[in-house]
mmCIF file of C-alpha atoms in Angstrom:
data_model
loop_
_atom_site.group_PDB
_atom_site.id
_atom_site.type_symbol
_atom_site.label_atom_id
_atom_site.label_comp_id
_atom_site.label_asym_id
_atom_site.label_seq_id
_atom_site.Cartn_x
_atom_site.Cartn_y
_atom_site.Cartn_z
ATOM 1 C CA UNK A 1 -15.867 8.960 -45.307
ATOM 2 C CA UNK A 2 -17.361 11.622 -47.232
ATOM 3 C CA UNK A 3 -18.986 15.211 -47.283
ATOM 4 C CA UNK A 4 -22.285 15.519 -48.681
ATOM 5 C CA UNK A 5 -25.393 17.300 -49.095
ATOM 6 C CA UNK A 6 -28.971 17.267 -47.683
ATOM 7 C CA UNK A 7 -31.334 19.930 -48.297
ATOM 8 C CA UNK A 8 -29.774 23.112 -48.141
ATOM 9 C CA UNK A 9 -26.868 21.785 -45.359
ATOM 10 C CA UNK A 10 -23.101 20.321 -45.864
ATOM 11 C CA UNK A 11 -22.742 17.140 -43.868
ATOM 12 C CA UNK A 12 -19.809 14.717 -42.965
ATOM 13 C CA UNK A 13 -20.556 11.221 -42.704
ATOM 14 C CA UNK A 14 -16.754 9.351 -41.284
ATOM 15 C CA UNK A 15 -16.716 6.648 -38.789
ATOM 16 C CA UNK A 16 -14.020 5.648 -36.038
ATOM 17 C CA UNK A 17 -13.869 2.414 -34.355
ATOM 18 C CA UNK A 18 -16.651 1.088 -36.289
ATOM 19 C CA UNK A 19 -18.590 4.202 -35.162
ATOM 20 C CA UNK A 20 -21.063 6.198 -37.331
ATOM 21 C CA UNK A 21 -20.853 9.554 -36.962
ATOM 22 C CA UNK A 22 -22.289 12.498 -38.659
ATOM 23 C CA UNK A 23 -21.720 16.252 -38.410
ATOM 24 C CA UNK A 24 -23.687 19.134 -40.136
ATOM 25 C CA UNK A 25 -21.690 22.875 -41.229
ATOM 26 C CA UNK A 26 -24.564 24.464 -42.557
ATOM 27 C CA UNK A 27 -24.527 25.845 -45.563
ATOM 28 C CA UNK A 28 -20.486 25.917 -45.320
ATOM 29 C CA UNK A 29 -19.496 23.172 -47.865
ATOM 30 C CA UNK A 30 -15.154 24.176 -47.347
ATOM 31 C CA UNK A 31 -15.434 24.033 -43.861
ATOM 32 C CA UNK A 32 -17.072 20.764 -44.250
ATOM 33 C CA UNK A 33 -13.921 19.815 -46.849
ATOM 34 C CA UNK A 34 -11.478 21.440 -44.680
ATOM 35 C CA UNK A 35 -13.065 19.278 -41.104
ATOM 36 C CA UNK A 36 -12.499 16.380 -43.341
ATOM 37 C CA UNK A 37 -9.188 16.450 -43.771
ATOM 38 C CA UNK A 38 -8.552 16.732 -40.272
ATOM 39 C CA UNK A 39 -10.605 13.805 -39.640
ATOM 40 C CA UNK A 40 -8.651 11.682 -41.908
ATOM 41 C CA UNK A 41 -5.059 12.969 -41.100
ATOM 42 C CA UNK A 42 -6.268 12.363 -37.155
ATOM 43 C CA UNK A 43 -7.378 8.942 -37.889
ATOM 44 C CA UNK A 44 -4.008 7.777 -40.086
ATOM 45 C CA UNK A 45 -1.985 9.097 -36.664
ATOM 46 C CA UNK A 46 -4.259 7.061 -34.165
ATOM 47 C CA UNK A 47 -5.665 9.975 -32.829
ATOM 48 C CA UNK A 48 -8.979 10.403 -33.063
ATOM 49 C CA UNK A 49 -10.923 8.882 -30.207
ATOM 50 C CA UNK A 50 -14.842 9.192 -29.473
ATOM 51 C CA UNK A 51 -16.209 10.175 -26.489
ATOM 52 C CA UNK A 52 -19.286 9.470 -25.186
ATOM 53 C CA UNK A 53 -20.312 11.656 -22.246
ATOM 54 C CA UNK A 54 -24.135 10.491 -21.637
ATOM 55 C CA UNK A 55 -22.914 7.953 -18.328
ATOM 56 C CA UNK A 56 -25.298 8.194 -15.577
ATOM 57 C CA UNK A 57 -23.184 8.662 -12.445
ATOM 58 C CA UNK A 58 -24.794 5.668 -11.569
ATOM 59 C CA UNK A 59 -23.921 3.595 -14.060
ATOM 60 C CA UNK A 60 -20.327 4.352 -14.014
ATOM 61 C CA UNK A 61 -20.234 3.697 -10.351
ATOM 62 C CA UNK A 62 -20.861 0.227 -10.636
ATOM 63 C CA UNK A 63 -18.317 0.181 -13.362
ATOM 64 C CA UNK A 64 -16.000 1.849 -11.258
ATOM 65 C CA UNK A 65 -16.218 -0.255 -8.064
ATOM 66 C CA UNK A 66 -15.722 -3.591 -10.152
ATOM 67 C CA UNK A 67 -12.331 -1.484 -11.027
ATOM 68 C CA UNK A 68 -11.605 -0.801 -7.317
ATOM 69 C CA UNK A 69 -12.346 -4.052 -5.736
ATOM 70 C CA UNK A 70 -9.541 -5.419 -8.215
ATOM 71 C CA UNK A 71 -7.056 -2.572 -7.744
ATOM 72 C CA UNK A 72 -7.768 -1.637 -4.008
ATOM 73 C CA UNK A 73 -7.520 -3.163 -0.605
ATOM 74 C CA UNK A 74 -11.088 -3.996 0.796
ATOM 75 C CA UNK A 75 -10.250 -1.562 3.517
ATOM 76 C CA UNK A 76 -9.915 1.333 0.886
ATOM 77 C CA UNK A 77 -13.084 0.085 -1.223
ATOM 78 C CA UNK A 78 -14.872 0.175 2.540
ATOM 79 C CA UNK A 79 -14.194 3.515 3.098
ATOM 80 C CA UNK A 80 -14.551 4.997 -0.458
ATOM 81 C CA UNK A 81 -18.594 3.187 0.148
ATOM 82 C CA UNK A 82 -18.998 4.959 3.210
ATOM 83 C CA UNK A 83 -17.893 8.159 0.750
ATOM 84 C CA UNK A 84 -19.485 7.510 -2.337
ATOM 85 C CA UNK A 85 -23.448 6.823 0.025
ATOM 86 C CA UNK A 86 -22.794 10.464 1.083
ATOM 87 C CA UNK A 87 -21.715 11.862 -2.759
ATOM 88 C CA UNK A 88 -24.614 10.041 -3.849
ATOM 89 C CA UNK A 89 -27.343 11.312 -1.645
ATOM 90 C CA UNK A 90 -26.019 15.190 -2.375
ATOM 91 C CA UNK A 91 -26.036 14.482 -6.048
ATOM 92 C CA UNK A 92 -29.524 12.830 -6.161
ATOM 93 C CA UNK A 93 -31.239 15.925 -4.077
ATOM 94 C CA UNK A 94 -29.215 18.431 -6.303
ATOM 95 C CA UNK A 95 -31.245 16.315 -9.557
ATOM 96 C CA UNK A 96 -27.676 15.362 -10.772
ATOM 97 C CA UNK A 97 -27.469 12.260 -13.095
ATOM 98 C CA UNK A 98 -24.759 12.414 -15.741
ATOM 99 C CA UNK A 99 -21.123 12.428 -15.055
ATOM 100 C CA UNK A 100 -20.720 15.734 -17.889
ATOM 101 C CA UNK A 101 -23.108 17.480 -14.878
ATOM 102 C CA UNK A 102 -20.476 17.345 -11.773
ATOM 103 C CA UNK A 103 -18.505 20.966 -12.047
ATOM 104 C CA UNK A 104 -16.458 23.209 -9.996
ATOM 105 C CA UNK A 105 -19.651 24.729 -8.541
ATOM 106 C CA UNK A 106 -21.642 21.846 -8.038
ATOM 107 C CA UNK A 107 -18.405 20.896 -5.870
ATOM 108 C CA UNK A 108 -18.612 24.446 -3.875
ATOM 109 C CA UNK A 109 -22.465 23.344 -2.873
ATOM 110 C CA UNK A 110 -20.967 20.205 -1.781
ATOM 111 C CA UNK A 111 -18.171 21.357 -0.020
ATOM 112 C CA UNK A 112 -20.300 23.862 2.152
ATOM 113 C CA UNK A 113 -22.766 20.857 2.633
ATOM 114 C CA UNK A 114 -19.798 18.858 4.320
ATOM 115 C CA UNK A 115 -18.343 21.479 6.348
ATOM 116 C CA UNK A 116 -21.219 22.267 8.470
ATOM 117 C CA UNK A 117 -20.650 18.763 10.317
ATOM 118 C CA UNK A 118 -17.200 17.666 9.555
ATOM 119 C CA UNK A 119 -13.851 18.955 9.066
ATOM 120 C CA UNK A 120 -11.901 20.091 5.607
ATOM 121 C CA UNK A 121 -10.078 16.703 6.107
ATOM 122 C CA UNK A 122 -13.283 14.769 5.495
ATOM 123 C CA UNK A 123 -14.284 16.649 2.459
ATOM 124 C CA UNK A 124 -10.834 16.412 1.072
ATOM 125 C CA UNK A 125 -11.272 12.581 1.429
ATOM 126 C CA UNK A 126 -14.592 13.028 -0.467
ATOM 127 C CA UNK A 127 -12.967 15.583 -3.523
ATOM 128 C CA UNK A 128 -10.193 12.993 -3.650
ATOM 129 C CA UNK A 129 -12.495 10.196 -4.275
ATOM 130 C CA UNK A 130 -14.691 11.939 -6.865
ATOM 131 C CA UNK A 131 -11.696 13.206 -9.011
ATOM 132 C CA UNK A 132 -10.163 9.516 -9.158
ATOM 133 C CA UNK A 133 -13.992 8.743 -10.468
ATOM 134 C CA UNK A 134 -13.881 11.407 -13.035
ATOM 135 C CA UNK A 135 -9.837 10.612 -14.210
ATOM 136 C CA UNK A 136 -11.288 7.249 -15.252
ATOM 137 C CA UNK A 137 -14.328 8.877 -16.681
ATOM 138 C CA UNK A 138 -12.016 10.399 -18.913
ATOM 139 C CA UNK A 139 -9.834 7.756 -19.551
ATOM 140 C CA UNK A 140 -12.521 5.119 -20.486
ATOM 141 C CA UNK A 141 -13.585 8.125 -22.971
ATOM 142 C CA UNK A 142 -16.995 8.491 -20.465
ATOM 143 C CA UNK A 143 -16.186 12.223 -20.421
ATOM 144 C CA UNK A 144 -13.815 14.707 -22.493
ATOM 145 C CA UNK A 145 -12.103 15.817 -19.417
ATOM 146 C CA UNK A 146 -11.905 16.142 -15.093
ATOM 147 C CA UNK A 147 -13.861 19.185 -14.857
ATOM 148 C CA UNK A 148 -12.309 19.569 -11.277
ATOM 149 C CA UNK A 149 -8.947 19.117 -12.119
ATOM 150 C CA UNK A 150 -8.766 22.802 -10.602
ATOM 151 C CA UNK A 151 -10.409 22.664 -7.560
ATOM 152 C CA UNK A 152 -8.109 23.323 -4.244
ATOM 153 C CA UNK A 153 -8.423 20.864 -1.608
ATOM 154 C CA UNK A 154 -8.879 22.518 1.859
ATOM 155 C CA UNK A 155 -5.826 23.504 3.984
ATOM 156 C CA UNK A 156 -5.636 21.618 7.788
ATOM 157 C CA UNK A 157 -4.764 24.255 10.181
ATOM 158 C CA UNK A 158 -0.616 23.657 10.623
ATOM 159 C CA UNK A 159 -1.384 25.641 14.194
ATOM 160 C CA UNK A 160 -2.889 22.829 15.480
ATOM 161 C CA UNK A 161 -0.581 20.823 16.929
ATOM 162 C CA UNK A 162 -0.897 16.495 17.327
ATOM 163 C CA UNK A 163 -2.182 15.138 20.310
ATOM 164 C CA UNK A 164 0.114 12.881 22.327
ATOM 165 C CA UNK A 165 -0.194 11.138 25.532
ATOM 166 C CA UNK A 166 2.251 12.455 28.893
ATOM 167 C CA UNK A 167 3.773 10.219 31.178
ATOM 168 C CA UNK A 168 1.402 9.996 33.600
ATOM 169 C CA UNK A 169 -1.688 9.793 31.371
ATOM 170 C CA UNK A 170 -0.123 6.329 29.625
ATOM 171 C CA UNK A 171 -0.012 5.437 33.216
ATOM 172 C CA UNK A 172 -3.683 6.158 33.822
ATOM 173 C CA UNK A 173 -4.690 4.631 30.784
ATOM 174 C CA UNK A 174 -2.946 1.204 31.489
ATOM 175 C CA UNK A 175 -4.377 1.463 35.253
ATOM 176 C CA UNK A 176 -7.912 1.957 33.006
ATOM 177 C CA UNK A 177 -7.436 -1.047 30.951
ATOM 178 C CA UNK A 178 -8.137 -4.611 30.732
ATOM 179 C CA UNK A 179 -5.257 -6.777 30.429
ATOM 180 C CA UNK A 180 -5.543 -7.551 26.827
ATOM 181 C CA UNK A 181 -6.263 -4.356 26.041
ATOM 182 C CA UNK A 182 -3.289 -2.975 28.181
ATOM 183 C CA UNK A 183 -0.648 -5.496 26.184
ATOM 184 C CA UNK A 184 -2.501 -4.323 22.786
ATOM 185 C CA UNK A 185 -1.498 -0.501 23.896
ATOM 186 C CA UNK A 186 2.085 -1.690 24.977
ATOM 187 C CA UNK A 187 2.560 -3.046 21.811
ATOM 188 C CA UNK A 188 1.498 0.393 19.954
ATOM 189 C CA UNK A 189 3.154 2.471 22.299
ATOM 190 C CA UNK A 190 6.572 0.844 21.649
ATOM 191 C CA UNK A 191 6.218 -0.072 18.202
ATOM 192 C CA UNK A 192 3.983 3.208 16.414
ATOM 193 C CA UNK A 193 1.930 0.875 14.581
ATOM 194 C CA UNK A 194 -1.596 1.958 13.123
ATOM 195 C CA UNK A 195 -4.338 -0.539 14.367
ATOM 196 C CA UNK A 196 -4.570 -2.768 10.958
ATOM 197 C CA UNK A 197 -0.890 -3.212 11.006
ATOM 198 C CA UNK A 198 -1.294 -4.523 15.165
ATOM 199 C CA UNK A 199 -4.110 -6.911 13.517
ATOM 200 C CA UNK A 200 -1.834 -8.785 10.961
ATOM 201 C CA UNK A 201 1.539 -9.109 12.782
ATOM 202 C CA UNK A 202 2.651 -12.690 12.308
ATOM 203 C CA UNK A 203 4.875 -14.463 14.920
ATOM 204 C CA UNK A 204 7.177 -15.036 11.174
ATOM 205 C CA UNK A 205 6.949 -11.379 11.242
ATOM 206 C CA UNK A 206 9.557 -11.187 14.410
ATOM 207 C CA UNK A 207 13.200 -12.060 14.514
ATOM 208 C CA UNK A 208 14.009 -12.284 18.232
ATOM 209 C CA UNK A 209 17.606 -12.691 16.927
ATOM 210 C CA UNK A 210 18.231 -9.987 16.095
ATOM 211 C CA UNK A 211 15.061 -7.928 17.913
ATOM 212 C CA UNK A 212 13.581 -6.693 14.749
ATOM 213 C CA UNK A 213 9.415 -6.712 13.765
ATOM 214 C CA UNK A 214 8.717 -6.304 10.306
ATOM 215 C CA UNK A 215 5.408 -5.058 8.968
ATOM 216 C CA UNK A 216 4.806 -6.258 5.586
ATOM 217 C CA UNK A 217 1.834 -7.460 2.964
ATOM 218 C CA UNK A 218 -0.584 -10.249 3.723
ATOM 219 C CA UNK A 219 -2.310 -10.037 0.099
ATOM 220 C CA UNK A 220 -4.151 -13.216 0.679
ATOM 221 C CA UNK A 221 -6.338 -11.448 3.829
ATOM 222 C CA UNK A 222 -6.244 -8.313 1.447
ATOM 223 C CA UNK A 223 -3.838 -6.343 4.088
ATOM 224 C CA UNK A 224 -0.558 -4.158 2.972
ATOM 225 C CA UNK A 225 1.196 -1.411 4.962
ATOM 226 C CA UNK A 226 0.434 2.425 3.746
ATOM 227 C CA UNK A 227 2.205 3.497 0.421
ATOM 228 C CA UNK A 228 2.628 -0.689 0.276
ATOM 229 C CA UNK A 229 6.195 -0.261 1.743
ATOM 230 C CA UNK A 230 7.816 -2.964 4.109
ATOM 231 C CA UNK A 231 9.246 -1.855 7.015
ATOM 232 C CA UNK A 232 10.958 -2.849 10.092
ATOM 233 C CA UNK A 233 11.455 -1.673 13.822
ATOM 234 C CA UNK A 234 13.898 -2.580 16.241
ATOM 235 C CA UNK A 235 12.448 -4.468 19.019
ATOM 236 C CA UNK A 236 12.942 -3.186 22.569
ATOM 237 C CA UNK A 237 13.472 -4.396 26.040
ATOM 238 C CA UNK A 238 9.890 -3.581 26.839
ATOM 239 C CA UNK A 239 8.565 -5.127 23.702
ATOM 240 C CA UNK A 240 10.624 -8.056 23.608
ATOM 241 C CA UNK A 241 9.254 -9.216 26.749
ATOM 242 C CA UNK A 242 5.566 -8.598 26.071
ATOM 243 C CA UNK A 243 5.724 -10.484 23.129
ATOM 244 C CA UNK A 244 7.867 -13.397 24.830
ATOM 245 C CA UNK A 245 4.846 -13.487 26.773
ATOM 246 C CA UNK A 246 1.971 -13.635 24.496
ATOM 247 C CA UNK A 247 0.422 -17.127 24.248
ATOM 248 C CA UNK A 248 1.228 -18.669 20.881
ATOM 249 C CA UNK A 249 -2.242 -19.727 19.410
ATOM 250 C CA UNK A 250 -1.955 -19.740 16.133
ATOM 251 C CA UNK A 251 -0.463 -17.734 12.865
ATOM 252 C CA UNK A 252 -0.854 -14.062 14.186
ATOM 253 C CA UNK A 253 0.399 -12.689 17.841
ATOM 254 C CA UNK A 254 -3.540 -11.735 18.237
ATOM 255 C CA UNK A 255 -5.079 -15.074 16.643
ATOM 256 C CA UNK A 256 -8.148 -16.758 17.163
ATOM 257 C CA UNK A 257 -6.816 -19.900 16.998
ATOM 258 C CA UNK A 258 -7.782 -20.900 13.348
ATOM 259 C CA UNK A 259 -4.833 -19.055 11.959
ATOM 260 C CA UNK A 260 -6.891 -16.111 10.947
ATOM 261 C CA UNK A 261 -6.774 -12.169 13.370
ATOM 262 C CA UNK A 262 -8.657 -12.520 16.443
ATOM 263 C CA UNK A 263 -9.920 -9.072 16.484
ATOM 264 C CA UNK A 264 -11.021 -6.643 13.561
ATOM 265 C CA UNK A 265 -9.314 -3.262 13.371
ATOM 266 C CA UNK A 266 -12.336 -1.784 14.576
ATOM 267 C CA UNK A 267 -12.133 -3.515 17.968
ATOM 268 C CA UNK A 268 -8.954 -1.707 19.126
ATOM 269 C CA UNK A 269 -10.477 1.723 18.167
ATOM 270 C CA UNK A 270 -13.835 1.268 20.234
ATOM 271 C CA UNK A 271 -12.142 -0.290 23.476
ATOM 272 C CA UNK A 272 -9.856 2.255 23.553
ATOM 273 C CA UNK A 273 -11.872 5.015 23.462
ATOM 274 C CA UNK A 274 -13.820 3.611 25.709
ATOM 275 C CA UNK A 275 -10.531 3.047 28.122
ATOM 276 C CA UNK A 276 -10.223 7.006 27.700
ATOM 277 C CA UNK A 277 -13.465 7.494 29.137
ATOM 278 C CA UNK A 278 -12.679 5.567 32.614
ATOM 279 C CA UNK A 279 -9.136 6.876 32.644
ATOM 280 C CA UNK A 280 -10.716 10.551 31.987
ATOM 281 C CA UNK A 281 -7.979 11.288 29.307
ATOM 282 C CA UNK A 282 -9.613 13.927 26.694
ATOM 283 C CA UNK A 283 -8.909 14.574 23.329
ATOM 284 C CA UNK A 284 -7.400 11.120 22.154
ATOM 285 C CA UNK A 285 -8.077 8.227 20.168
ATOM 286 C CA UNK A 286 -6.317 5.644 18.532
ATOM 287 C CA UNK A 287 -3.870 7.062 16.428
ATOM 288 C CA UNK A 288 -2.718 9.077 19.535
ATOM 289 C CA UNK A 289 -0.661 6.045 20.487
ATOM 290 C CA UNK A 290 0.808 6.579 17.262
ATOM 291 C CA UNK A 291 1.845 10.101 17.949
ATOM 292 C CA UNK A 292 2.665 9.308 21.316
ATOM 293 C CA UNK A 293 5.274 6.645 19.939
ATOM 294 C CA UNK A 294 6.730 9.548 17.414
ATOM 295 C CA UNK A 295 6.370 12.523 20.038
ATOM 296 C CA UNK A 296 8.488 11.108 22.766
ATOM 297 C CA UNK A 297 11.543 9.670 20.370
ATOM 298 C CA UNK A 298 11.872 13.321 19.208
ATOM 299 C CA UNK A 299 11.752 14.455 23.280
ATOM 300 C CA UNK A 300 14.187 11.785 23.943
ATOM 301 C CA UNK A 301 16.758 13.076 20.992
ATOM 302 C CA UNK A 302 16.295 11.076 18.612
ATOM 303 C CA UNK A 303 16.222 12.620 14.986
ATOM 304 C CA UNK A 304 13.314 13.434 12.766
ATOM 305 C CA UNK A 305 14.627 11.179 10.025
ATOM 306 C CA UNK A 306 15.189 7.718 11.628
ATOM 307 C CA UNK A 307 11.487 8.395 13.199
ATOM 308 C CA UNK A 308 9.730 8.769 9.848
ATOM 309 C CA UNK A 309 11.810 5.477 8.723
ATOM 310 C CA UNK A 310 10.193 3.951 12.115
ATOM 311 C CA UNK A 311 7.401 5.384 11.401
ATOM 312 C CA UNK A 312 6.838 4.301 7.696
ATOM 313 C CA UNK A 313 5.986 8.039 6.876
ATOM 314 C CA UNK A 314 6.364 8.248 2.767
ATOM 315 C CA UNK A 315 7.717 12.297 2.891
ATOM 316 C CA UNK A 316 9.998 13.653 5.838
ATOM 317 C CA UNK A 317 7.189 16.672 6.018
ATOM 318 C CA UNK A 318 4.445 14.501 7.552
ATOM 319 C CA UNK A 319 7.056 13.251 10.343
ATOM 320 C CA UNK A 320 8.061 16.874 11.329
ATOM 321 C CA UNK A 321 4.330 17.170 12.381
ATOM 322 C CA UNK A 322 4.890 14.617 14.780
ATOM 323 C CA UNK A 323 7.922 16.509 16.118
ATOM 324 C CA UNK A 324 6.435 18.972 18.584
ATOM 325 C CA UNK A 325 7.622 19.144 21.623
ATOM 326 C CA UNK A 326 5.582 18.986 25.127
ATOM 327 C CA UNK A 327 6.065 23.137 26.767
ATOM 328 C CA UNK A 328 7.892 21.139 29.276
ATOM 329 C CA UNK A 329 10.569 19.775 27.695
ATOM 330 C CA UNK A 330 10.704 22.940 25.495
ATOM 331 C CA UNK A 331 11.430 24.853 28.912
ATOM 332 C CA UNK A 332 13.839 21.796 29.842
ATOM 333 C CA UNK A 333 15.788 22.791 26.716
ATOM 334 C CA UNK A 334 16.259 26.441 27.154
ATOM 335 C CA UNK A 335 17.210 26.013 30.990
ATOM 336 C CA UNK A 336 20.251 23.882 29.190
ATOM 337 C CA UNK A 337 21.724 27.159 28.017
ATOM 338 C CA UNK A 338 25.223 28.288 30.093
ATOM 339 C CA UNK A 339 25.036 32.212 29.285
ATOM 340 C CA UNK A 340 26.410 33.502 32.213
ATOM 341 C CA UNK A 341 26.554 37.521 33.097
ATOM 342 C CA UNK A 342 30.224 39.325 32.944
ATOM 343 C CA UNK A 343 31.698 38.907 36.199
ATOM 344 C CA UNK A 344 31.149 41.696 38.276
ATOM 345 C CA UNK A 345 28.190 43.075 36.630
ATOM 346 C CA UNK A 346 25.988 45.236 38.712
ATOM 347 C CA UNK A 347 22.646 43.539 38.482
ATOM 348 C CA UNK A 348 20.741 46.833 40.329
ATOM 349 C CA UNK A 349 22.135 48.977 36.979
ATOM 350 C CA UNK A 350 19.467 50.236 34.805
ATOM 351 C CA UNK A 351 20.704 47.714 31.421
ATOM 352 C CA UNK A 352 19.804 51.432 29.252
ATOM 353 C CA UNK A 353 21.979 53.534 31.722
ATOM 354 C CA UNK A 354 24.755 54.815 30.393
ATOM 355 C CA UNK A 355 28.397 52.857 31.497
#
């Protein structure tokens, strides 16, 4: 390390990780001094790091999804591809190339891009993704910081309440359903499972005993429940005999007989949607089943906090969205009330009359 001169300008020439690097101060031989005696108290305490911000956003991509495949399930990565092919294409007609480029109003551009054919909740999915891809931009030393460590994610409307399936329309969509499909929708009715959690149920995954189903990991097919967190639900009357009467073909309840799921998550979604259609129920889709399961525990009393458990919900918030009730049951509640009038009351008296 050392300061030195060149022409008429102060230079100083230090390395760090067997790094050359070289920095002119003009004319300004103390401040040169002065920077180097930072540079060497930094480096005795470990804390002098180089960045280097010129990564292409495509070269750190393909860094970055050798890092996910390792670290995320291949559900995850699938989605975040589906994400990243529509980041991409916005950042390659905007000219974009290095990381250092993507700002707060690049982000604005892409945000009113998104919201002219989807919803905030899809571009919050997107702004999710690209700030994890920037954190480890900055903590591989790609870039000096997140530049959109500040941007807000979109609010979802709390107005708008969950859709959940009545009586009679879980009636019309069984009557609309083949049977395999109709025991598949039993099974999510009764147990509020999300479709990649139906998929992987194992027949060592149910203790008739003592009527309990567990959802849990199955690392070797790449599968784990959200927020990775076992849980278990009680199993039924209902359920109990469904699955008492599911042929046993192999290692799953759904198998295709090779020990591996019959059906891809997928499946489940597009046949029932397309059991909507015949059945002529609007408005729903998959993980309707799941708020149907949640929605009629909290008609039927039972509290908010032993249906997020059943649920699997990680924070007692996201459960109380499932707790609206139907305007039928709310008037159901109401007519419980005993107020009676005073006895004796003339009911013809105007009530701002004076006694």
């Amino acid at each position: 390390m050392r300061v030195f001169k060149r022409d008429k300008s102060w230079y100083v020439d230090y390395r760090v990780n067997g790094r050359r690097v070289k920095k002119s101060f003009g004319r300004q031989k103390a401040l040169a001094e002065l920077f180097l005696k930072d540079v060497e108290l930094k480096l005795a305490r470990g804390q002098l790091e180089i960045v280097d911000e010129s990564a292409t956003w495509p070269e750190f991509l393909d860094r970055y999804l050798q890092y996910a495949k390792v670290t995320k399930s291949p559900s995850t990565v699938s989605k975040d591809l589906s994400r990243l092919k529509v980041i991409t294409e916005f950042l390659s007609k905007r000219g974009v190339i290095k990381l250092k480029q993507i700002d707060c109003l690049l982000m604005e551009e892409f945000k009113a891009q998104v919201l002219k054919t989807c919803c905030p909740k899809t571009f919050n999915h997107h702004l999710d993704l690209i700030r994890t891809i920037l954190n480890k931009a900055a903590e591989w030393k790609c870039l000096r910081s997140n530049s959109l460590v500040g941007f807000r994610r979109l609010k979802n409307s709390r107005d708008r309440q969950m859709r959940f399936l009545t009586s009679e329309e879980i009636q019309r969509v069984l009557g609309a359903a083949d049977p395999f499909m109709s025991r598949a929708i039993m099974l999510f009715l009764n147990t509020g499972l999300r479709k990649s959690e139906l998929v992987y149920i194992e027949w060592k995954d149910i203790d008739f005993e003592n009527r309990i189903l567990t959802v849990q990991a199955k690392p070797e097919f790449g599968f784990h429940p959200k927020s990775y967190k076992r849980r278990h639900i009680p199993i039924n009357s209902t359920l109990e005999k469904l699955l008492l009467d599911l042929p046993q073909n192999g290692r799953f309840i759904f198998d295709d007989g090779g020990n591996h799921p019959l059906h891809h998550p997928d499946f489940y979604y597009k046949n029932l949607m397309r059991v909507y259609k015949k059945a002529d129920v609007q408005g729903a889709n998959l993980h309707t089943l799941r708020h149907t399961f949640a929605s009629h525990l909290v008609m039927s009393g039972v509290d908010v906090r032993t249906v997020q458990e059943l649920m699997g919900n990680s924070s007692i918030a996201i459960t109380e969205n499932y707790s609206h009730l139907s305007p039928v049951h709310r008037t159901r509640a109401v007519e419980m009330l005993k107020f009676d009038l005073p006895v004796g009351t003339n009911k013809e008296q105007n009530p701002h009359s004076p006694s």
